[in-house]
Amino acid sequence: MRQQQKILAPVLKLLKPYPVVVVGDREFQSAKLADWLRKRGADAVLRQKKSTYVADAKTRCQALKHRGFQPGQYHFFENVNVNKEEPVRALNLGVYWKRRYRGKGGKEPWLLLTTLSDAGASQFCKC
């Protein structure tokens, strides 16, 4: 995460007058990075690994792979805690699994940790 912060800090400083959304694939999957960006006024949409631990008001902390998501589903969880140890609080999680059609479709869901609301995050989930 330190290397990502080192790279992003000067870019965020240059783009300070503009709204910024950092979109990252699984190598940027850190909840701490999303929190760091949020504290600097930038939004984040970071793809998560299925081994990421998440807890919300309804469910205890468990890995995303055990949540039972199915093809064709879209879920948006607000105010989730991410990480089993040292949880990062009050982030959102969008889950989108493309439905199967004629044997084709996504092999696994897109798991997107975000600081955006459902309306903002849905544009990243349904592309």
PDB file of C-alpha atoms in Angstrom:
ATOM      1  CA  MET A   1       0.000   0.000   0.000  1.00  0.00           C
ATOM      2  CA  ARG A   2       2.865   2.409   0.713  1.00  0.00           C
ATOM      3  CA  GLN A   3       4.081   2.193  -2.875  1.00  0.00           C
ATOM      4  CA  GLN A   4       0.574   2.963  -4.157  1.00  0.00           C
ATOM      5  CA  GLN A   5       0.275   5.917  -1.777  1.00  0.00           C
ATOM      6  CA  LYS A   6       3.674   7.204  -2.904  1.00  0.00           C
ATOM      7  CA  ILE A   7       2.516   7.121  -6.530  1.00  0.00           C
ATOM      8  CA  LEU A   8      -0.986   8.492  -5.921  1.00  0.00           C
ATOM      9  CA  ALA A   9      -0.135  11.342  -3.504  1.00  0.00           C
ATOM     10  CA  PRO A  10       1.385  13.716  -6.102  1.00  0.00           C
ATOM     11  CA  VAL A  11      -1.356  12.886  -8.618  1.00  0.00           C
ATOM     12  CA  LEU A  12      -4.068  13.686  -6.064  1.00  0.00           C
ATOM     13  CA  LYS A  13      -2.334  16.965  -5.288  1.00  0.00           C
ATOM     14  CA  LEU A  14      -2.369  17.921  -8.988  1.00  0.00           C
ATOM     15  CA  LEU A  15      -6.017  16.928  -9.402  1.00  0.00           C
ATOM     16  CA  LYS A  16      -7.229  18.482  -6.136  1.00  0.00           C
ATOM     17  CA  PRO A  17      -9.629  20.945  -7.860  1.00  0.00           C
ATOM     18  CA  TYR A  18     -11.370  18.066  -9.670  1.00  0.00           C
ATOM     19  CA  PRO A  19     -13.463  15.136  -8.474  1.00  0.00           C
ATOM     20  CA  VAL A  20     -11.271  12.030  -8.551  1.00  0.00           C
ATOM     21  CA  VAL A  21     -12.274   8.356  -8.626  1.00  0.00           C
ATOM     22  CA  VAL A  22      -9.421   5.861  -8.426  1.00  0.00           C
ATOM     23  CA  VAL A  23     -10.347   2.578 -10.103  1.00  0.00           C
ATOM     24  CA  GLY A  24      -8.080  -0.349  -9.290  1.00  0.00           C
ATOM     25  CA  ASP A  25      -7.946  -4.047 -10.046  1.00  0.00           C
ATOM     26  CA  ARG A  26      -7.159  -6.730  -7.474  1.00  0.00           C
ATOM     27  CA  GLU A  27      -3.561  -5.620  -6.918  1.00  0.00           C
ATOM     28  CA  PHE A  28      -5.124  -2.446  -5.451  1.00  0.00           C
ATOM     29  CA  GLN A  29      -7.535  -4.447  -3.266  1.00  0.00           C
ATOM     30  CA  SER A  30      -6.549  -2.830   0.047  1.00  0.00           C
ATOM     31  CA  ALA A  31      -9.366  -1.452   2.200  1.00  0.00           C
ATOM     32  CA  LYS A  32      -6.750   0.713   3.888  1.00  0.00           C
ATOM     33  CA  LEU A  33      -5.972   2.273   0.509  1.00  0.00           C
ATOM     34  CA  ALA A  34      -9.670   3.057  -0.026  1.00  0.00           C
ATOM     35  CA  ASP A  35      -9.799   4.678   3.414  1.00  0.00           C
ATOM     36  CA  TRP A  36      -6.604   6.643   2.712  1.00  0.00           C
ATOM     37  CA  LEU A  37      -8.086   7.933  -0.565  1.00  0.00           C
ATOM     38  CA  ARG A  38     -11.364   8.856   1.132  1.00  0.00           C
ATOM     39  CA  LYS A  39      -9.475  10.908   3.730  1.00  0.00           C
ATOM     40  CA  ARG A  40      -7.810  12.838   0.903  1.00  0.00           C
ATOM     41  CA  GLY A  41     -11.090  13.667  -0.813  1.00  0.00           C
ATOM     42  CA  ALA A  42     -10.873  11.082  -3.600  1.00  0.00           C
ATOM     43  CA  ASP A  43     -13.313   8.263  -4.216  1.00  0.00           C
ATOM     44  CA  ALA A  44     -12.259   4.696  -4.898  1.00  0.00           C
ATOM     45  CA  VAL A  45     -13.576   1.608  -6.655  1.00  0.00           C
ATOM     46  CA  LEU A  46     -11.217  -1.267  -5.911  1.00  0.00           C
ATOM     47  CA  ARG A  47     -11.788  -4.825  -7.070  1.00  0.00           C
ATOM     48  CA  GLN A  48     -11.505  -7.308  -4.207  1.00  0.00           C
ATOM     49  CA  LYS A  49     -10.331 -10.875  -4.001  1.00  0.00           C
ATOM     50  CA  LYS A  50     -12.913 -13.445  -2.970  1.00  0.00           C
ATOM     51  CA  SER A  51     -10.820 -14.149   0.137  1.00  0.00           C
ATOM     52  CA  THR A  52     -11.527 -10.631   1.492  1.00  0.00           C
ATOM     53  CA  TYR A  53     -13.326 -10.665   4.848  1.00  0.00           C
ATOM     54  CA  VAL A  54     -16.400  -8.425   5.136  1.00  0.00           C
ATOM     55  CA  ALA A  55     -19.007  -7.857   7.834  1.00  0.00           C
ATOM     56  CA  ASP A  56     -22.172  -5.774   7.704  1.00  0.00           C
ATOM     57  CA  ALA A  57     -25.040  -5.113  10.096  1.00  0.00           C
ATOM     58  CA  LYS A  58     -26.732  -8.413   9.154  1.00  0.00           C
ATOM     59  CA  THR A  59     -23.821 -10.843   8.866  1.00  0.00           C
ATOM     60  CA  ARG A  60     -20.724 -11.618  10.834  1.00  0.00           C
ATOM     61  CA  CYS A  61     -17.246 -11.297   9.356  1.00  0.00           C
ATOM     62  CA  GLN A  62     -16.695 -13.898   6.645  1.00  0.00           C
ATOM     63  CA  ALA A  63     -14.834 -14.288   3.370  1.00  0.00           C
ATOM     64  CA  LEU A  64     -16.734 -13.104   0.304  1.00  0.00           C
ATOM     65  CA  LYS A  65     -16.396 -16.552  -1.301  1.00  0.00           C
ATOM     66  CA  HIS A  66     -18.677 -17.929   1.441  1.00  0.00           C
ATOM     67  CA  ARG A  67     -21.475 -15.407   0.928  1.00  0.00           C
ATOM     68  CA  GLY A  68     -23.318 -17.542  -1.652  1.00  0.00           C
ATOM     69  CA  PHE A  69     -23.468 -15.139  -4.594  1.00  0.00           C
ATOM     70  CA  GLN A  70     -24.943 -16.577  -7.802  1.00  0.00           C
ATOM     71  CA  PRO A  71     -24.733 -15.685 -11.522  1.00  0.00           C
ATOM     72  CA  GLY A  72     -27.212 -12.966 -12.494  1.00  0.00           C
ATOM     73  CA  GLN A  73     -27.158 -11.241  -9.109  1.00  0.00           C
ATOM     74  CA  TYR A  74     -26.369  -7.646  -8.154  1.00  0.00           C
ATOM     75  CA  HIS A  75     -26.004  -6.637  -4.515  1.00  0.00           C
ATOM     76  CA  PHE A  76     -24.921  -3.410  -2.869  1.00  0.00           C
ATOM     77  CA  PHE A  77     -23.917  -3.439   0.782  1.00  0.00           C
ATOM     78  CA  GLU A  78     -23.538  -0.118   2.575  1.00  0.00           C
ATOM     79  CA  ASN A  79     -21.351   0.585   5.593  1.00  0.00           C
ATOM     80  CA  VAL A  80     -19.445  -2.682   5.635  1.00  0.00           C
ATOM     81  CA  ASN A  81     -16.384  -3.412   7.727  1.00  0.00           C
ATOM     82  CA  VAL A  82     -13.526  -4.898   5.742  1.00  0.00           C
ATOM     83  CA  ASN A  83     -10.710  -7.083   7.130  1.00  0.00           C
ATOM     84  CA  LYS A  84     -10.855  -9.521   9.969  1.00  0.00           C
ATOM     85  CA  GLU A  85      -8.089  -7.870  11.978  1.00  0.00           C
ATOM     86  CA  GLU A  86      -7.864  -4.068  12.051  1.00  0.00           C
ATOM     87  CA  PRO A  87     -11.180  -3.572  10.208  1.00  0.00           C
ATOM     88  CA  VAL A  88     -11.705  -0.555   7.995  1.00  0.00           C
ATOM     89  CA  ARG A  89     -15.203   0.749   8.611  1.00  0.00           C
ATOM     90  CA  ALA A  90     -17.967   2.431   6.640  1.00  0.00           C
ATOM     91  CA  LEU A  91     -17.089   1.385   3.099  1.00  0.00           C
ATOM     92  CA  ASN A  92     -19.537   0.066   0.502  1.00  0.00           C
ATOM     93  CA  LEU A  93     -19.368  -3.170  -1.462  1.00  0.00           C
ATOM     94  CA  GLY A  94     -20.901  -3.748  -4.876  1.00  0.00           C
ATOM     95  CA  VAL A  95     -21.225  -7.333  -6.079  1.00  0.00           C
ATOM     96  CA  TYR A  96     -22.141  -8.082  -9.678  1.00  0.00           C
ATOM     97  CA  TRP A  97     -22.101 -11.507 -11.288  1.00  0.00           C
ATOM     98  CA  LYS A  98     -22.995 -11.524 -14.954  1.00  0.00           C
ATOM     99  CA  ARG A  99     -25.740 -14.018 -15.676  1.00  0.00           C
ATOM    100  CA  ARG A 100     -25.040 -17.093 -17.746  1.00  0.00           C
ATOM    101  CA  TYR A 101     -26.590 -17.201 -21.180  1.00  0.00           C
ATOM    102  CA  ARG A 102     -26.128 -20.119 -23.553  1.00  0.00           C
ATOM    103  CA  GLY A 103     -23.248 -21.409 -21.484  1.00  0.00           C
ATOM    104  CA  LYS A 104     -21.419 -18.077 -21.439  1.00  0.00           C
ATOM    105  CA  GLY A 105     -21.059 -15.586 -18.656  1.00  0.00           C
ATOM    106  CA  GLY A 106     -18.852 -14.585 -15.789  1.00  0.00           C
ATOM    107  CA  LYS A 107     -16.971 -17.344 -14.003  1.00  0.00           C
ATOM    108  CA  GLU A 108     -16.956 -15.353 -10.771  1.00  0.00           C
ATOM    109  CA  PRO A 109     -18.523 -12.144  -9.464  1.00  0.00           C
ATOM    110  CA  TRP A 110     -17.026  -8.689  -9.587  1.00  0.00           C
ATOM    111  CA  LEU A 111     -16.443  -7.679  -5.972  1.00  0.00           C
ATOM    112  CA  LEU A 112     -15.985  -3.914  -5.833  1.00  0.00           C
ATOM    113  CA  LEU A 113     -15.118  -2.103  -2.632  1.00  0.00           C
ATOM    114  CA  THR A 114     -16.048   1.554  -2.974  1.00  0.00           C
ATOM    115  CA  THR A 115     -16.522   4.879  -1.269  1.00  0.00           C
ATOM    116  CA  LEU A 116     -19.274   5.729  -3.769  1.00  0.00           C
ATOM    117  CA  SER A 117     -23.006   5.429  -3.189  1.00  0.00           C
ATOM    118  CA  ASP A 118     -25.055   2.768  -4.967  1.00  0.00           C
ATOM    119  CA  ALA A 119     -25.898   5.173  -7.794  1.00  0.00           C
ATOM    120  CA  GLY A 120     -22.229   5.976  -8.391  1.00  0.00           C
ATOM    121  CA  ALA A 121     -20.969   2.436  -8.020  1.00  0.00           C
ATOM    122  CA  SER A 122     -23.566   0.826 -10.280  1.00  0.00           C
ATOM    123  CA  GLN A 123     -21.910   2.281 -13.368  1.00  0.00           C
ATOM    124  CA  PHE A 124     -18.783   0.237 -12.555  1.00  0.00           C
ATOM    125  CA  CYS A 125     -20.651  -2.952 -11.680  1.00  0.00           C
ATOM    126  CA  LYS A 126     -22.767  -3.315 -14.807  1.00  0.00           C
ATOM    127  CA  CYS A 127     -20.303  -2.681 -17.601  1.00  0.00           C
TER     128      CYS A 127
END
